Short mmCIF file of the C-alpha atoms (twelve columns), coordinates in Angstrom:
data_MODEL
# 
_entry.id   MODEL 
# 
loop_
_atom_site.group_PDB 
_atom_site.id 
_atom_site.type_symbol 
_atom_site.label_atom_id 
_atom_site.label_alt_id 
_atom_site.label_comp_id 
_atom_site.label_asym_id 
_atom_site.label_seq_id 
_atom_site.Cartn_x 
_atom_site.Cartn_y 
_atom_site.Cartn_z 
_atom_site.pdbx_PDB_model_num 
ATOM 1   C CA . MET A 1   5.992  38.686 41.292 1 
ATOM 2   C CA . LEU A 2   2.921  37.372 39.470 1 
ATOM 3   C CA . PHE A 3   1.209  40.757 39.759 1 
ATOM 4   C CA . LYS A 4   4.313  42.574 38.514 1 
ATOM 5   C CA . ILE A 5   4.548  40.362 35.429 1 
ATOM 6   C CA . LEU A 6   0.854  40.680 34.650 1 
ATOM 7   C CA . ASP A 7   1.183  44.440 35.062 1 
ATOM 8   C CA . LEU A 8   3.981  44.488 32.488 1 
ATOM 9   C CA . LEU A 9   1.781  42.613 30.052 1 
ATOM 10  C CA . GLN A 10  -1.139 44.955 30.613 1 
ATOM 11  C CA . GLN A 11  1.104  47.948 29.918 1 
ATOM 12  C CA . ASN A 12  2.169  46.241 26.661 1 
ATOM 13  C CA . LEU A 13  5.780  47.251 27.210 1 
ATOM 14  C CA . ASP A 14  8.143  46.485 24.341 1 
ATOM 15  C CA . ILE A 15  11.097 44.604 25.797 1 
ATOM 16  C CA . ASN A 16  14.064 44.073 23.482 1 
ATOM 17  C CA . VAL A 17  15.371 40.743 24.717 1 
ATOM 18  C CA . ILE A 18  18.320 40.748 22.319 1 
ATOM 19  C CA . ASP A 19  19.742 43.947 23.858 1 
ATOM 20  C CA . MET A 20  19.753 42.645 27.443 1 
ATOM 21  C CA . ASN A 21  23.469 41.716 27.306 1 
ATOM 22  C CA . GLY A 22  22.918 38.097 28.301 1 
ATOM 23  C CA . LEU A 23  20.431 38.809 31.104 1 
ATOM 24  C CA . ASP A 24  17.676 36.920 29.337 1 
ATOM 25  C CA . TYR A 25  16.188 33.453 29.141 1 
ATOM 26  C CA . GLY A 26  17.467 32.742 25.621 1 
ATOM 27  C CA . SER A 27  21.125 33.386 26.405 1 
ATOM 28  C CA . GLY A 28  20.830 31.423 29.630 1 
ATOM 29  C CA . MET A 29  19.398 28.429 27.780 1 
ATOM 30  C CA . ALA A 30  22.213 28.635 25.224 1 
ATOM 31  C CA . TYR A 31  24.978 28.637 27.838 1 
ATOM 32  C CA . SER A 32  23.359 25.794 29.764 1 
ATOM 33  C CA . TYR A 33  22.886 23.690 26.638 1 
ATOM 34  C CA . TYR A 34  26.406 24.370 25.403 1 
ATOM 35  C CA . TYR A 35  28.298 23.640 28.620 1 
ATOM 36  C CA . GLY A 36  25.886 21.050 29.969 1 
ATOM 37  C CA . TYR A 37  25.564 18.993 26.801 1 
ATOM 38  C CA . LEU A 38  27.173 20.027 23.503 1 
ATOM 39  C CA . ARG A 39  30.606 20.697 24.983 1 
ATOM 40  C CA . ILE A 40  30.464 17.173 26.418 1 
ATOM 41  C CA . ILE A 41  29.337 15.148 23.411 1 
ATOM 42  C CA . LEU A 42  30.801 17.021 20.426 1 
ATOM 43  C CA . PRO A 43  34.597 17.256 20.785 1 
ATOM 44  C CA . SER A 44  37.120 14.482 21.027 1 
ATOM 45  C CA . THR A 45  38.886 14.904 24.365 1 
ATOM 46  C CA . GLY A 46  41.568 12.251 24.139 1 
ATOM 47  C CA . THR A 47  42.292 8.688  23.164 1 
ATOM 48  C CA . ASN A 48  39.654 7.248  25.506 1 
ATOM 49  C CA . ILE A 49  36.771 9.533  24.552 1 
ATOM 50  C CA . ASN A 50  35.404 9.740  21.026 1 
ATOM 51  C CA . GLY A 51  33.848 12.932 19.752 1 
ATOM 52  C CA . ILE A 52  30.807 13.034 17.485 1 
ATOM 53  C CA . CYS A 53  32.931 12.743 14.342 1 
ATOM 54  C CA . GLU A 54  34.643 9.555  15.539 1 
ATOM 55  C CA . LYS A 55  31.311 8.092  16.598 1 
ATOM 56  C CA . LEU A 56  29.860 8.751  13.154 1 
ATOM 57  C CA . GLU A 57  32.887 7.164  11.503 1 
ATOM 58  C CA . ASN A 58  32.535 4.113  13.750 1 
ATOM 59  C CA . PHE A 59  28.875 3.877  12.777 1 
ATOM 60  C CA . GLU A 60  29.849 3.920  9.102  1 
ATOM 61  C CA . ASP A 61  32.380 1.133  9.625  1 
ATOM 62  C CA . ILE A 62  30.078 -1.078 11.682 1 
ATOM 63  C CA . HIS A 63  26.964 -0.715 9.510  1 
ATOM 64  C CA . ASN A 64  28.659 -0.160 6.149  1 
ATOM 65  C CA . VAL A 65  26.621 2.940  5.326  1 
ATOM 66  C CA . PRO A 66  27.855 6.417  4.341  1 
ATOM 67  C CA . ILE A 67  27.215 9.543  6.398  1 
ATOM 68  C CA . SER A 68  27.862 12.322 3.916  1 
ATOM 69  C CA . VAL A 69  27.983 15.160 6.462  1 
ATOM 70  C CA . LYS A 70  29.677 14.219 9.717  1 
ATOM 71  C CA . LYS A 71  28.042 16.718 12.021 1 
ATOM 72  C CA . LEU A 72  25.377 16.744 14.694 1 
ATOM 73  C CA . PHE A 73  22.396 18.663 13.322 1 
ATOM 74  C CA . ILE A 74  20.465 20.625 15.950 1 
ATOM 75  C CA . LEU A 75  16.898 21.686 15.160 1 
ATOM 76  C CA . ILE A 76  15.700 25.068 16.440 1 
ATOM 77  C CA . PRO A 77  12.066 25.486 15.304 1 
ATOM 78  C CA . PHE A 78  10.280 28.812 15.706 1 
ATOM 79  C CA . SER A 79  7.384  27.129 17.539 1 
ATOM 80  C CA . THR A 80  9.800  25.506 20.061 1 
ATOM 81  C CA . TYR A 81  7.908  22.197 19.748 1 
ATOM 82  C CA . ILE A 82  9.992  19.061 19.171 1 
ATOM 83  C CA . PRO A 83  8.302  15.622 19.183 1 
ATOM 84  C CA . PRO A 84  9.820  12.516 20.806 1 
ATOM 85  C CA . ASP A 85  10.404 10.967 17.366 1 
ATOM 86  C CA . LEU A 86  11.264 13.244 14.430 1 
ATOM 87  C CA . LYS A 87  9.611  10.755 12.096 1 
ATOM 88  C CA . SER A 88  6.240  12.247 13.040 1 
ATOM 89  C CA . LEU A 89  7.225  15.519 11.342 1 
ATOM 90  C CA . SER A 90  8.627  13.958 8.182  1 
ATOM 91  C CA . TYR A 91  5.519  12.617 6.410  1 
ATOM 92  C CA . GLY A 92  7.184  9.203  6.358  1 
ATOM 93  C CA . TRP A 93  10.455 10.463 4.885  1 
ATOM 94  C CA . MET A 94  12.664 9.530  7.844  1 
ATOM 95  C CA . GLU A 95  13.033 7.017  10.643 1 
ATOM 96  C CA . ASN A 96  15.222 6.541  13.691 1 
ATOM 97  C CA . ILE A 97  17.443 3.545  13.087 1 
ATOM 98  C CA . GLN A 98  20.228 3.436  15.669 1 
ATOM 99  C CA . GLU A 99  21.799 5.049  18.706 1 
ATOM 100 C CA . LEU A 100 25.416 6.115  18.522 1 
ATOM 101 C CA . GLU A 101 27.805 4.870  21.176 1 
ATOM 102 C CA . GLN A 102 27.198 6.380  24.593 1 
ATOM 103 C CA . GLU A 103 29.231 9.052  26.303 1 
ATOM 104 C CA . VAL A 104 29.526 8.360  30.043 1 
ATOM 105 C CA . ARG A 105 30.612 11.066 32.489 1 
ATOM 106 C CA . ASN A 106 30.507 11.797 36.206 1 
ATOM 107 C CA . ARG A 107 28.824 15.181 36.666 1 
ATOM 108 C CA . ALA A 108 27.391 17.086 39.608 1 
ATOM 109 C CA . GLY A 109 27.319 14.045 41.865 1 
ATOM 110 C CA . ILE A 110 25.729 11.783 39.256 1 
ATOM 111 C CA . MET A 111 28.041 8.870  38.583 1 
ATOM 112 C CA . ASN A 112 28.189 7.282  35.138 1 
ATOM 113 C CA . ARG A 113 25.718 9.667  33.577 1 
ATOM 114 C CA . SER A 114 25.161 8.667  29.950 1 
ATOM 115 C CA . TYR A 115 24.661 10.800 26.848 1 
ATOM 116 C CA . HIS A 116 23.921 9.542  23.370 1 
ATOM 117 C CA . ASN A 117 22.734 10.666 19.951 1 
ATOM 118 C CA . ASN A 118 20.607 9.017  17.289 1 
ATOM 119 C CA . ILE A 119 21.035 8.304  13.614 1 
ATOM 120 C CA . TYR A 120 18.068 8.899  11.332 1 
ATOM 121 C CA . LYS A 121 17.655 7.482  7.863  1 
ATOM 122 C CA . ILE A 122 16.052 9.929  5.434  1 
ATOM 123 C CA . TYR A 123 14.313 8.771  2.267  1 
ATOM 124 C CA . PRO A 124 14.251 11.726 -0.165 1 
ATOM 125 C CA . ASN A 125 10.684 12.007 -1.506 1 
ATOM 126 C CA . GLY A 126 9.545  9.209  0.790  1 
ATOM 127 C CA . PRO A 127 10.275 5.508  1.415  1 
ATOM 128 C CA . ASN A 128 8.958  4.470  -2.011 1 
ATOM 129 C CA . SER A 129 11.386 6.744  -3.814 1 
ATOM 130 C CA . ARG A 130 14.356 5.346  -5.703 1 
ATOM 131 C CA . ASN A 131 16.640 8.064  -4.327 1 
ATOM 132 C CA . LYS A 132 19.624 7.049  -2.256 1 
ATOM 133 C CA . PRO A 133 18.883 7.508  1.475  1 
ATOM 134 C CA . GLU A 134 20.795 9.944  3.655  1 
ATOM 135 C CA . TYR A 135 22.015 9.023  7.128  1 
ATOM 136 C CA . VAL A 136 22.263 11.868 9.596  1 
ATOM 137 C CA . ALA A 137 22.762 12.529 13.304 1 
ATOM 138 C CA . VAL A 138 19.983 14.948 14.165 1 
ATOM 139 C CA . GLU A 139 17.992 16.010 17.215 1 
ATOM 140 C CA . GLY A 140 16.051 18.926 18.572 1 
ATOM 141 C CA . ALA A 141 17.537 21.456 20.968 1 
ATOM 142 C CA . THR A 142 16.121 20.088 24.225 1 
ATOM 143 C CA . PRO A 143 15.999 23.459 26.067 1 
ATOM 144 C CA . LEU A 144 13.377 24.555 23.543 1 
ATOM 145 C CA . LEU A 145 11.091 21.694 24.529 1 
ATOM 146 C CA . THR A 146 11.401 22.756 28.168 1 
ATOM 147 C CA . PHE A 147 10.608 26.326 27.121 1 
ATOM 148 C CA . PHE A 148 7.587  25.051 25.167 1 
ATOM 149 C CA . GLU A 149 6.319  23.224 28.256 1 
ATOM 150 C CA . VAL A 150 6.824  26.274 30.491 1 
ATOM 151 C CA . GLN A 151 4.625  28.308 28.161 1 
ATOM 152 C CA . LYS A 152 1.865  25.680 28.291 1 
ATOM 153 C CA . HIS A 153 1.438  25.955 32.066 1 
ATOM 154 C CA . PHE A 154 0.288  28.864 34.178 1 
ATOM 155 C CA . HIS A 155 3.511  29.745 35.934 1 
ATOM 156 C CA . PRO A 156 4.041  33.369 36.951 1 
ATOM 157 C CA . GLU A 157 6.387  33.882 33.988 1 
ATOM 158 C CA . SER A 158 4.544  31.794 31.376 1 
ATOM 159 C CA . ALA A 159 2.529  34.624 29.848 1 
ATOM 160 C CA . ILE A 160 5.456  36.964 29.344 1 
ATOM 161 C CA . TYR A 161 7.612  34.137 27.976 1 
ATOM 162 C CA . LYS A 162 4.888  33.371 25.462 1 
ATOM 163 C CA . LYS A 163 4.616  37.014 24.465 1 
ATOM 164 C CA . TYR A 164 8.355  37.314 23.798 1 
ATOM 165 C CA . SER A 165 8.886  33.755 22.585 1 
ATOM 166 C CA . LYS A 166 10.193 34.734 19.149 1 
ATOM 167 C CA . GLN A 167 12.802 37.078 20.614 1 
ATOM 168 C CA . ILE A 168 13.847 34.522 23.220 1 
ATOM 169 C CA . ILE A 169 14.291 31.770 20.628 1 
ATOM 170 C CA . LYS A 170 16.226 34.069 18.320 1 
ATOM 171 C CA . THR A 171 18.509 35.066 21.189 1 
ATOM 172 C CA . PHE A 172 19.012 31.400 22.065 1 
ATOM 173 C CA . TYR A 173 19.986 30.644 18.473 1 
ATOM 174 C CA . LEU A 174 22.337 33.613 18.083 1 
ATOM 175 C CA . LYS A 175 24.130 32.998 21.377 1 
ATOM 176 C CA . LEU A 176 24.459 29.263 20.721 1 
ATOM 177 C CA . LYS A 177 25.771 29.952 17.217 1 
ATOM 178 C CA . GLU A 178 28.352 32.329 18.686 1 
ATOM 179 C CA . LEU A 179 29.473 29.831 21.330 1 
ATOM 180 C CA . ILE A 180 29.883 27.022 18.813 1 
ATOM 181 C CA . TYR A 181 31.645 29.179 16.230 1 
ATOM 182 C CA . ASN A 182 34.162 30.433 18.791 1 
ATOM 183 C CA . ASP A 183 34.987 26.887 19.913 1 
ATOM 184 C CA . LEU A 184 37.417 25.280 17.474 1 
ATOM 185 C CA . ASP A 185 36.588 21.832 18.874 1 
ATOM 186 C CA . CYS A 186 32.879 22.245 18.098 1 
ATOM 187 C CA . ARG A 187 32.706 24.610 15.130 1 
ATOM 188 C CA . ASP A 188 33.030 22.005 12.377 1 
ATOM 189 C CA . VAL A 189 31.017 19.190 13.960 1 
ATOM 190 C CA . CYS A 190 27.711 20.899 14.761 1 
ATOM 191 C CA . GLU A 191 25.120 22.466 12.474 1 
ATOM 192 C CA . LEU A 192 22.255 24.594 13.784 1 
ATOM 193 C CA . ILE A 193 19.030 24.668 11.765 1 
ATOM 194 C CA . TYR A 194 16.917 27.654 12.813 1 
ATOM 195 C CA . TYR A 195 13.683 27.488 10.851 1 
ATOM 196 C CA . ASN A 196 9.989  28.244 10.621 1 
ATOM 197 C CA . ASP A 197 8.302  24.902 11.217 1 
ATOM 198 C CA . TYR A 198 4.951  25.940 9.718  1 
ATOM 199 C CA . ASN A 199 4.036  26.458 6.077  1 
ATOM 200 C CA . SER A 200 2.033  29.493 4.988  1 
ATOM 201 C CA . ASP A 201 -1.142 27.365 4.974  1 
ATOM 202 C CA . GLY A 202 -0.669 26.394 8.623  1 
ATOM 203 C CA . THR A 203 0.575  22.854 8.011  1 
ATOM 204 C CA . LYS A 204 3.781  21.539 9.523  1 
ATOM 205 C CA . VAL A 205 6.854  21.638 7.312  1 
ATOM 206 C CA . ASN A 206 8.520  18.378 6.363  1 
ATOM 207 C CA . ILE A 207 11.537 18.333 8.663  1 
ATOM 208 C CA . ALA A 208 13.256 15.720 6.502  1 
ATOM 209 C CA . GLU A 209 13.188 18.106 3.571  1 
ATOM 210 C CA . VAL A 210 14.549 20.929 5.741  1 
ATOM 211 C CA . ILE A 211 17.473 18.709 6.743  1 
ATOM 212 C CA . LEU A 212 18.097 17.530 3.174  1 
ATOM 213 C CA . LYS A 213 18.229 21.106 1.921  1 
ATOM 214 C CA . ARG A 214 20.813 21.983 4.553  1 
ATOM 215 C CA . ILE A 215 22.880 18.910 3.671  1 
ATOM 216 C CA . SER A 216 22.811 19.957 0.014  1 
ATOM 217 C CA . THR A 217 23.947 23.452 0.981  1 
ATOM 218 C CA . LEU A 218 26.826 22.106 3.062  1 
ATOM 219 C CA . LYS A 219 27.907 19.881 0.191  1 
ATOM 220 C CA . GLY A 220 27.735 22.803 -2.220 1 
ATOM 221 C CA . LEU A 221 24.946 21.209 -4.202 1 
ATOM 222 C CA . GLU A 222 21.552 22.386 -5.353 1 
ATOM 223 C CA . TYR A 223 18.634 20.597 -3.707 1 
ATOM 224 C CA . THR A 224 17.348 18.484 -6.600 1 
ATOM 225 C CA . TYR A 225 15.938 15.253 -5.173 1 
ATOM 226 C CA . THR A 226 13.444 13.716 -7.594 1 
ATOM 227 C CA . ASP A 227 11.907 10.284 -8.069 1 
# 
């Protein structure tokens, strides 16, 4: 298999991942992420299980802070890299402040498996700004981090995954967007942010600003944060 994959690379074949009708890594990641995670933590499934919206409302009540957009924001960066703490990509504009209440399920033989999300506090223009902070539930799409790690190591498929990374990530995003949009229980409580995480000068973009711009768009406002 290794020789076959290397041979494909040497021939420089142009593979259109998007036209593979789901037989590709990106679509597979999207289905796995959707059914194995998002479909579990996003919707409300009854009186005993809170969905993401109820959890955000409970957070507001307990901590007496407003969450202006009650959705889970999912980051899908072009580079596929997502750090453990998003603060490191925000130039000091955001910090992790609290976990939301846990979701506990029995799945695939694992009893009482827990899932949870985090609330970040974003300071528009930085912590010394006088702007009102935004509170948001946000996280990276974890399959992308796995994909990033696969590309770093010399597995038989690593080289070809790296070559077609952009197509694979785009396919992941498009399939995940389709799955969420077609699910009435998830459509209005999840927001995908598919973005280039590098500026033209090679520096990392400020992820806090990316999130704030999307929040402004969702609220029908122009992004105008100033000191």
